[in-house]
Short mmCIF file of C-alpha atoms in Angstrom, two decimals:
data_model
loop_
_atom_site.label_atom_id
_atom_site.label_comp_id
_atom_site.label_asym_id
_atom_site.label_seq_id
_atom_site.Cartn_x
_atom_site.Cartn_y
_atom_site.Cartn_z
CA MET A 22 -9.89 21.75 -0.04
CA SER A 23 -12.08 23.04 -2.79
CA GLY A 24 -15.08 21.06 -3.95
CA SER A 25 -18.68 20.54 -2.92
CA ARG A 26 -19.63 17.68 -0.65
CA PRO A 27 -22.20 15.29 -2.05
CA SER A 28 -25.51 14.95 -0.28
CA ARG A 29 -25.81 12.05 2.15
CA ASP A 30 -28.32 10.68 4.59
CA GLU A 31 -25.98 11.69 7.40
CA ALA A 32 -23.46 14.45 6.76
CA PRO A 33 -19.92 14.12 8.15
CA VAL A 34 -19.48 15.73 11.57
CA LEU A 35 -16.77 18.33 12.12
CA VAL A 36 -15.05 16.96 15.22
CA ALA A 37 -11.93 19.12 15.39
CA ALA A 38 -12.40 22.87 15.76
CA GLU A 39 -10.98 24.80 12.84
CA ARG A 40 -7.72 26.58 13.61
CA ASP A 41 -6.69 29.76 11.86
CA GLY A 42 -3.78 29.08 9.55
CA SER A 43 -3.02 30.27 6.07
CA PRO A 44 -6.29 31.50 4.51
CA ASP A 45 -5.21 29.95 1.21
CA LEU A 46 -4.52 26.49 2.59
CA ALA A 47 -7.14 24.30 4.24
CA ILE A 48 -6.63 20.55 4.74
CA ASP A 49 -9.70 18.36 5.18
CA VAL A 50 -9.24 14.97 6.85
CA GLY A 51 -11.84 12.24 7.01
CA VAL A 52 -11.91 10.09 10.15
CA LEU A 53 -13.34 6.61 9.67
CA VAL A 54 -14.22 4.26 12.54
CA ALA A 55 -14.10 0.51 11.87
CA HIS A 56 -15.20 -1.54 14.86
CA ALA A 57 -15.27 -5.25 15.60
CA PRO A 58 -18.59 -7.09 16.10
CA GLY A 59 -19.96 -6.58 19.59
CA SER A 60 -17.88 -3.51 20.41
CA ASP A 61 -19.42 -0.09 21.07
CA PRO A 62 -18.98 2.14 18.00
CA ASP A 63 -19.95 5.27 19.94
CA ARG A 64 -17.01 4.88 22.33
CA LEU A 65 -14.66 4.45 19.38
CA ARG A 66 -16.17 7.51 17.69
CA THR A 67 -15.64 9.57 20.84
CA PHE A 68 -12.07 8.33 21.12
CA ALA A 69 -11.30 9.19 17.49
CA SER A 70 -12.84 12.64 17.85
CA GLN A 71 -10.82 13.34 20.99
CA ALA A 72 -7.58 12.28 19.30
CA ALA A 73 -8.31 14.61 16.39
CA GLU A 74 -9.05 17.51 18.74
CA ASP A 75 -5.81 16.91 20.65
CA ALA A 76 -3.77 16.74 17.42
CA VAL A 77 -5.25 19.52 15.32
CA GLU A 78 -3.56 22.46 17.03
CA LYS A 79 -0.11 20.89 16.77
CA LEU A 80 -0.67 20.19 13.08
CA ALA A 81 -1.94 23.70 12.38
CA SER A 82 1.06 25.33 14.04
CA ALA A 83 3.54 23.00 12.28
CA THR A 84 2.15 23.54 8.79
CA ASP A 85 0.64 27.03 9.01
CA ALA A 86 -2.53 25.58 7.53
CA THR A 87 -6.14 25.21 8.57
CA TRP A 88 -6.92 21.60 9.48
CA ARG A 89 -10.45 20.22 9.64
CA PHE A 90 -11.28 16.71 10.83
CA TYR A 91 -14.63 15.24 9.75
CA ARG A 92 -15.96 12.07 11.35
CA GLU A 93 -17.62 9.67 8.93
CA ASP A 94 -20.14 6.92 9.64
CA ALA A 95 -18.84 3.90 11.55
CA ALA A 96 -18.30 0.62 9.72
CA ARG A 97 -18.79 -2.80 11.33
CA LEU A 98 -16.10 -5.37 10.57
CA ALA A 99 -16.93 -9.01 9.90
CA ASP A 100 -14.80 -10.44 12.73
CA HIS A 101 -12.14 -9.72 15.35
CA ASP A 102 -9.22 -11.01 13.27
CA ARG A 103 -6.09 -8.96 12.80
CA ARG A 104 -5.91 -6.72 9.77
CA ARG A 105 -3.33 -5.26 7.45
CA PRO A 106 -3.79 -1.50 6.96
CA SER A 107 -4.33 -2.11 3.24
CA GLU A 108 -7.58 -3.89 4.08
CA PHE A 109 -9.05 -0.49 4.96
CA LEU A 110 -7.69 1.17 1.83
CA ASP A 111 -10.69 0.57 -0.40
CA ARG A 112 -13.13 2.21 2.00
CA ALA A 113 -10.66 5.01 2.75
CA THR A 114 -10.05 5.93 -0.90
CA HIS A 115 -13.78 5.75 -1.59
CA ARG A 116 -14.45 8.24 1.20
CA MET A 117 -11.51 10.37 0.11
CA VAL A 118 -13.02 10.91 -3.31
CA GLN A 119 -16.59 11.15 -2.04
CA GLY A 120 -15.71 13.56 0.78
CA PRO A 121 -13.70 15.05 -0.83
CA TYR A 122 -10.78 14.78 1.61
CA ASP A 123 -7.06 15.42 1.38
CA ALA A 124 -6.25 12.56 3.77
CA VAL A 125 -8.12 9.85 5.64
CA PHE A 126 -7.52 8.38 9.10
CA VAL A 127 -8.97 5.04 10.08
CA VAL A 128 -9.45 4.17 13.76
CA THR A 129 -10.15 0.53 14.55
CA ASP A 130 -10.22 -1.72 17.61
CA VAL A 131 -8.91 -4.88 15.92
CA PRO A 132 -5.19 -5.78 15.91
CA LEU A 133 -3.05 -4.21 13.19
CA VAL A 134 -0.02 -5.97 11.65
CA SER A 135 2.88 -4.64 9.58
CA SER A 136 4.47 -6.17 6.48
CA ARG A 137 6.72 -8.14 8.84
CA GLU A 138 3.67 -9.57 10.65
CA ARG A 139 4.36 -7.54 13.79
CA PHE A 140 1.58 -6.01 15.84
CA VAL A 141 1.75 -2.22 15.60
CA PRO A 142 -0.36 0.68 16.94
CA GLY A 143 -0.60 2.38 13.57
CA LEU A 144 0.80 2.66 10.05
CA SER A 145 0.58 5.23 7.28
CA SER A 146 0.83 5.47 3.51
CA PRO A 147 2.38 8.73 2.30
CA LEU A 148 1.39 8.00 -1.29
CA ALA A 149 -2.26 7.19 -0.57
CA ARG A 150 -2.48 9.74 2.29
CA VAL A 151 -4.13 7.15 4.49
CA ALA A 152 -3.23 6.25 8.08
CA VAL A 153 -4.65 3.51 10.29
CA VAL A 154 -4.60 3.50 14.11
CA SER A 155 -5.46 0.48 16.25
CA THR A 156 -6.63 0.98 19.82
CA ARG A 157 -5.86 -2.67 20.60
CA ASN A 158 -2.13 -1.99 20.86
CA LEU A 159 -2.60 1.32 22.67
CA ARG A 160 -4.76 -0.33 25.35
CA SER A 161 -2.40 -3.26 25.94
CA GLY A 162 -0.47 -3.10 29.20
CA PRO A 163 1.96 -5.30 31.10
CA ARG A 164 0.95 -8.93 31.43
CA ASP A 165 0.15 -8.62 35.12
CA GLN A 166 -2.15 -5.62 34.59
CA PRO A 167 -5.58 -5.32 32.96
CA ARG A 168 -6.05 -3.63 29.62
CA ARG A 169 -6.27 0.14 29.72
CA SER A 170 -9.54 1.91 29.09
CA LEU A 171 -10.11 4.19 26.11
CA ASP A 172 -10.71 6.95 28.67
CA ASP A 173 -7.26 6.46 30.22
CA ALA A 174 -5.15 9.64 29.99
CA ALA A 175 -2.12 7.71 28.74
CA VAL A 176 -4.15 6.15 25.93
CA ARG A 177 -5.58 9.55 25.00
CA TRP A 178 -2.27 11.38 24.70
CA ASN A 179 -0.41 8.53 23.08
CA ALA A 180 -3.16 8.35 20.48
CA ALA A 181 -2.86 12.10 19.80
CA THR A 182 0.92 11.74 19.51
CA LEU A 183 0.50 8.85 17.11
CA PHE A 184 -1.97 10.90 15.04
CA VAL A 185 0.54 13.73 14.63
CA HIS A 186 3.37 11.25 14.03
CA LEU A 187 1.48 9.50 11.22
CA VAL A 188 0.47 12.81 9.65
CA GLY A 189 4.16 13.64 9.57
CA HIS A 190 4.79 10.46 7.60
CA VAL A 191 1.88 11.24 5.28
CA LEU A 192 3.51 14.59 4.56
CA GLY A 193 6.86 12.94 3.92
CA ALA A 194 8.67 13.39 7.25
CA ARG A 195 11.07 10.66 8.31
CA HIS A 196 11.95 9.29 11.73
CA ARG A 197 14.33 11.31 13.86
CA ASP A 198 15.85 8.95 16.38
CA ALA A 199 16.32 9.98 20.01
CA ASP A 200 15.49 13.67 19.58
CA GLY A 201 12.50 13.65 21.95
CA GLY A 202 10.20 15.07 19.28
CA VAL A 203 6.98 13.79 17.82
CA MET A 204 8.79 12.20 14.83
CA GLU A 205 10.84 9.94 17.04
CA PRO A 206 9.92 6.26 16.40
CA PHE A 207 6.63 5.86 18.24
CA ARG A 208 6.63 4.01 21.56
CA PHE A 209 3.81 3.96 24.06
CA ASP A 210 4.71 6.11 27.07
CA PRO A 211 2.43 5.53 30.08
CA ASP A 212 3.45 8.90 31.54
CA ARG A 213 2.68 10.93 28.42
CA ARG A 214 0.23 13.78 29.03
CA SER A 215 0.84 15.99 25.99
CA VAL A 216 1.97 15.79 22.36
CA PRO A 217 5.78 16.11 22.04
CA PRO A 218 7.19 19.16 20.26
CA MET A 219 7.85 19.26 16.54
CA ASP A 220 11.50 19.64 15.53
CA ALA A 221 12.21 22.88 13.66
CA ASP A 222 13.58 21.09 10.59
CA VAL A 223 10.59 18.75 10.46
CA GLN A 224 8.24 21.69 10.94
CA ALA A 225 9.83 23.52 8.02
CA ARG A 226 9.50 20.42 5.83
CA LEU A 227 5.86 19.89 6.77
CA HIS A 228 5.13 23.55 6.13
CA ARG A 229 6.67 23.27 2.66
CA ILE A 230 4.99 19.99 1.69
CA ALA A 231 1.60 21.02 3.07
CA GLY A 232 1.53 23.63 0.33
CA GLU A 233 1.10 20.80 -2.19
CA ILE A 234 -2.24 19.90 -0.62
CA PRO A 235 -4.89 19.69 -1.94
CA ALA A 236 -3.79 17.59 -4.89
CA ALA A 237 -5.08 18.05 -8.39
CA GLU A 238 -8.33 16.42 -9.33
CA ALA A 239 -10.15 15.91 -12.60
CA ARG A 240 -13.41 14.65 -14.05
CA PRO A 241 -12.10 12.62 -17.01
CA ARG A 242 -14.63 11.22 -19.44
CA GLY A 243 -13.70 7.90 -20.91
CA ALA A 244 -10.93 5.38 -20.36
CA LEU A 245 -8.36 7.28 -22.43
CA ALA A 246 -8.93 10.48 -20.48
CA ARG A 247 -8.49 8.62 -17.18
CA LEU A 248 -5.34 6.97 -18.49
CA GLY A 249 -3.95 10.35 -19.51
CA PHE A 250 -4.65 11.83 -16.07
CA HIS A 251 -2.92 8.87 -14.40
CA LEU A 252 0.15 9.26 -16.61
CA ARG A 253 0.36 13.03 -16.03
CA SER A 254 0.01 12.56 -12.27
CA ALA A 255 2.77 9.95 -12.26
CA GLY A 256 5.01 12.20 -14.31
CA ARG A 257 4.57 15.13 -11.90
CA ASN A 258 5.30 12.88 -8.91
CA ALA A 259 7.91 10.52 -10.34
CA GLY A 260 10.08 10.79 -7.23
CA ARG A 261 7.29 9.75 -4.86
CA VAL A 262 6.34 6.80 -7.07
CA THR A 263 9.97 5.70 -7.32
CA GLU A 264 10.39 5.87 -3.55
CA ALA A 265 7.29 3.73 -3.04
CA LEU A 266 8.58 1.17 -5.55
CA VAL A 267 11.95 0.94 -3.81
CA ASN A 268 10.29 0.47 -0.41
CA SER A 269 7.95 -2.21 -1.77
CA ARG A 270 10.74 -4.62 -2.83
CA ALA A 271 8.42 -5.69 -5.65
CA PRO A 272 10.68 -8.37 -7.24
CA LEU A 273 10.56 -10.31 -3.96
CA LEU A 274 6.77 -10.30 -3.87
CA PRO A 275 6.40 -13.78 -5.49
CA LEU A 276 8.12 -15.26 -2.43
CA SER A 277 5.13 -14.04 -0.38
CA LEU A 278 2.65 -15.53 -2.86
CA PRO A 279 3.27 -19.29 -2.99
CA LYS A 280 0.14 -19.99 -5.05
CA LEU A 281 1.34 -17.65 -7.79
CA SER A 282 4.88 -19.07 -7.75
CA THR A 283 3.67 -22.65 -7.79
CA ALA A 284 1.36 -22.01 -10.74
CA ALA A 285 4.30 -20.51 -12.62
CA VAL A 286 6.95 -23.11 -11.80
CA ALA A 287 4.88 -26.31 -12.08
CA PRO A 288 4.15 -26.22 -15.85
CA THR A 289 7.70 -25.16 -16.73
CA LEU A 290 9.08 -28.29 -15.05
CA VAL A 291 7.11 -30.27 -17.65
CA ILE A 292 7.82 -27.96 -20.58
CA VAL A 293 11.58 -27.96 -20.01
CA PHE A 294 11.67 -31.68 -20.82
CA SER A 295 9.60 -31.24 -23.99
CA ALA A 296 11.39 -31.38 -27.34
CA GLU A 297 8.84 -29.01 -28.89
CA SER A 298 9.77 -26.23 -26.45
CA TRP A 299 13.41 -26.62 -27.41
CA ASP A 300 12.53 -26.43 -31.10
CA VAL A 301 10.81 -23.11 -30.52
CA GLY A 302 13.48 -21.77 -28.19
CA PHE A 303 16.43 -22.67 -30.43
CA HIS A 304 14.84 -21.29 -33.58
CA MET A 305 13.62 -18.09 -31.94
CA GLY A 306 15.71 -14.94 -32.38
CA ASN A 307 17.17 -13.13 -29.39
CA ALA A 308 15.12 -9.99 -30.11
CA THR A 309 11.94 -12.01 -30.45
CA ALA A 310 12.59 -13.81 -27.17
CA GLY A 311 13.25 -10.51 -25.41
CA LEU A 312 10.09 -8.86 -26.76
CA PHE A 313 8.05 -11.93 -25.86
CA ALA A 314 9.37 -11.79 -22.29
CA VAL A 315 8.61 -8.07 -21.93
CA ALA A 316 5.12 -8.46 -23.40
CA SER A 317 4.39 -11.43 -21.13
CA VAL A 318 5.41 -9.51 -18.01
CA LEU A 319 3.25 -6.51 -18.96
CA VAL A 320 0.25 -8.65 -19.93
CA ALA A 321 0.50 -10.66 -16.70
CA ALA A 322 0.71 -7.48 -14.59
CA CYS A 323 -2.26 -5.83 -16.33
CA TYR A 324 -4.29 -9.02 -16.07
CA LEU A 325 -3.72 -9.23 -12.32
CA LEU A 326 -4.50 -5.53 -11.89
CA PHE A 327 -7.93 -5.78 -13.50
CA ALA A 328 -8.81 -9.40 -12.76
CA GLN A 329 -8.09 -8.93 -9.05
CA ASN A 330 -9.69 -5.45 -9.09
CA LEU A 331 -6.66 -3.76 -7.54
CA THR A 332 -7.45 -0.23 -8.69
CA PHE A 333 -8.71 2.39 -6.21
CA PRO A 334 -11.35 3.35 -5.41
CA ARG A 335 -13.15 0.23 -6.54
CA LYS A 336 -16.45 2.06 -6.86
CA HIS A 337 -16.58 4.23 -9.96
CA HIS A 338 -16.43 8.00 -9.36
CA ARG A 339 -16.59 10.88 -11.77
CA ILE A 340 -13.82 12.64 -9.82
CA VAL A 341 -10.28 11.24 -9.86
CA THR A 342 -7.78 12.76 -7.44
CA GLU A 343 -4.07 12.90 -8.09
CA HIS A 344 -3.05 10.81 -5.10
CA THR A 345 -5.59 8.12 -6.04
CA ALA A 346 -4.08 8.07 -9.52
CA LEU A 347 -0.62 7.72 -7.97
CA VAL A 348 -1.82 4.75 -5.93
CA ASN A 349 -3.11 3.00 -9.06
CA VAL A 350 0.08 3.68 -11.04
CA THR A 351 2.23 2.46 -8.17
CA VAL A 352 0.22 -0.74 -7.74
CA LEU A 353 0.57 -1.47 -11.46
CA LEU A 354 4.33 -0.87 -11.37
CA VAL A 355 4.64 -3.08 -8.29
CA LEU A 356 2.85 -5.84 -10.19
CA VAL A 357 5.25 -5.34 -13.11
CA GLY A 358 8.17 -5.63 -10.69
CA ALA A 359 6.61 -8.73 -9.14
CA MET A 360 6.26 -10.36 -12.56
CA VAL A 361 9.90 -9.52 -13.31
CA GLY A 362 10.81 -11.20 -10.03
CA LEU A 363 8.66 -14.20 -10.93
CA PHE A 364 10.35 -14.40 -14.33
CA ALA A 365 13.78 -14.33 -12.67
CA LEU A 366 12.73 -17.04 -10.20
CA VAL A 367 11.47 -19.40 -12.92
CA LEU A 368 14.46 -18.66 -15.17
CA ALA A 369 16.89 -19.48 -12.36
CA ILE A 370 15.22 -22.86 -11.84
CA ILE A 371 15.23 -23.62 -15.57
CA LEU A 372 18.91 -22.67 -15.93
CA ILE A 373 19.85 -24.89 -13.00
CA ILE A 374 18.09 -27.78 -14.72
CA GLU A 375 19.78 -27.02 -18.03
CA PHE A 376 23.31 -26.61 -16.70
CA VAL A 377 23.32 -29.01 -13.76
CA VAL A 378 20.65 -31.68 -14.17
CA PHE A 379 20.79 -32.33 -17.93
CA PRO A 380 23.74 -34.44 -19.18
CA PRO A 381 26.25 -32.25 -21.07
CA ASN A 382 25.56 -33.64 -24.55
CA LEU A 383 21.90 -34.47 -24.18
CA MET A 384 20.45 -31.53 -26.06
CA SER A 385 23.08 -31.48 -28.78
CA ASN A 386 22.07 -35.06 -29.68
CA TRP A 387 18.36 -34.31 -30.03
CA PRO A 388 17.32 -35.17 -33.63
CA SER A 389 15.13 -32.04 -33.87
CA LEU A 390 18.15 -29.73 -33.72
CA GLU A 391 19.64 -28.67 -37.03
CA GLU A 392 22.92 -27.62 -35.42
CA PRO A 393 24.62 -30.15 -33.15
CA THR A 394 26.28 -27.42 -31.06
CA VAL A 395 24.32 -25.98 -28.15
CA GLY A 396 25.82 -22.79 -26.72
CA VAL A 397 25.20 -20.83 -23.55
CA VAL A 398 23.17 -18.21 -25.43
CA ASP A 399 20.92 -20.97 -26.81
CA LEU A 400 20.32 -22.33 -23.33
CA VAL A 401 19.55 -18.89 -21.86
CA ARG A 402 17.23 -17.96 -24.73
CA THR A 403 15.33 -21.24 -24.45
CA GLY A 404 15.15 -20.89 -20.68
CA ALA A 405 13.79 -17.36 -21.07
CA PHE A 406 11.14 -18.57 -23.50
CA ILE A 407 10.02 -21.29 -21.10
CA SER A 408 10.02 -18.78 -18.21
CA THR A 409 7.70 -16.40 -20.04
CA VAL A 410 5.21 -19.24 -20.42
CA GLY A 411 5.53 -19.80 -16.68
CA VAL A 412 4.85 -16.14 -15.90
CA LEU A 413 1.68 -16.16 -17.98
CA SER A 414 0.45 -19.42 -16.48
CA GLY A 415 1.20 -18.13 -12.98
CA ALA A 416 -0.86 -14.98 -13.53
CA LEU A 417 -3.74 -16.78 -15.25
CA ALA A 418 -3.94 -19.90 -13.09
CA GLY A 419 -2.44 -18.83 -9.78
CA GLY A 420 -3.40 -15.20 -9.32
CA LEU A 421 -3.00 -13.55 -5.94
CA GLU A 422 -4.05 -15.32 -2.76
CA SER A 423 -4.67 -11.94 -1.15
CA ARG A 424 -5.17 -8.80 -3.18
CA THR A 425 -4.44 -6.69 -0.11
CA ILE A 426 -0.84 -7.84 0.16
CA VAL A 427 0.18 -5.97 -3.00
CA SER A 428 -1.18 -2.62 -1.86
CA HIS A 429 0.12 -3.34 1.65
CA LEU A 430 3.71 -3.83 0.51
CA ALA A 431 3.50 -1.09 -2.10
CA LEU A 432 1.96 1.72 -0.09
CA PHE A 433 2.35 1.34 3.68
CA LEU A 434 5.44 1.82 5.78
CA ASP A 435 6.55 -1.16 7.86
CA ARG A 436 6.66 0.64 11.24
CA PRO A 437 4.93 3.64 12.88
#
């Protein structure tokens, strides 16, 4: 990757010998070590370096590119609790821009969980080009046997296999069930002593996609220039952003954020019984109600993006890479989808109250109504107006219990 490395107190260490590939294509990967309190960071560094050395030749031959793995400084975690891979994303994207790197691998010794709350050995984000590997799962053995050592041959070669497997996902390769290759769904094999072969079709795909690395980068000056670079990056990679949005199931996100949903639903249960809200809803035009709903969803999404500091990297850099821009655009669109889902949730509750709970002629007898007839369109429009108020109150008062859950669902796959 082109670009000069900034000066540091301790320069990154090249831990994987450079392999001769295409002279025009070199891929730089940063390897970050995040260790729990009390554990030995040097052992984890050695393990990460060995996994990179075991994986680099397979990657070079599959992509016809030169791969270089650089080990960064180790980071000490606050506790031994399990982590989502998105909790390492801020540090990873910071190092990616500072490196500069084309991808970042994080090796940690704390448990790693997927979006379905399952313990996994590793997960990757093709859009962010970040992968996280946990040695906790790799070292776990049968219940009647002690935990494996990091020096165990099975742990070593399964880690190298997982490295190559996750790189395949980062480059867009999918699982190939029961073919015996490295892109088969990862399972720990205690008898593994080498990295499985790469299927010819997968190898051809990786070779083609690797040509897109390194991504574009820019040094935009000012907010408008950064916004323009983000929009251009999203336009050039619309397919990748769309795929990430589909995988994120953004409209269902409010179901995973009870604080946000409660803050949105609670005030609407009061407003729906207020005569003033019905005055506004019945006298509001359909176009006005629609525009108000769209504006409320966008405002709520943008507020959460900046109030919760969900952009990456969180530390300001003069350089903005294309894949970092794609991460930010995707997170914003996921928030928009989540607010649409929240709007639909609140609207469904309001419509149930209107059509089921309220007596049939209650609203038509309200003295504030000029027309005694209340139609379905009137009920839906009023319900939509009340729901937009709920969306805004949910974003302002509820927020996100965990800012990592959005990037977790938006960016990372749910299995190795």
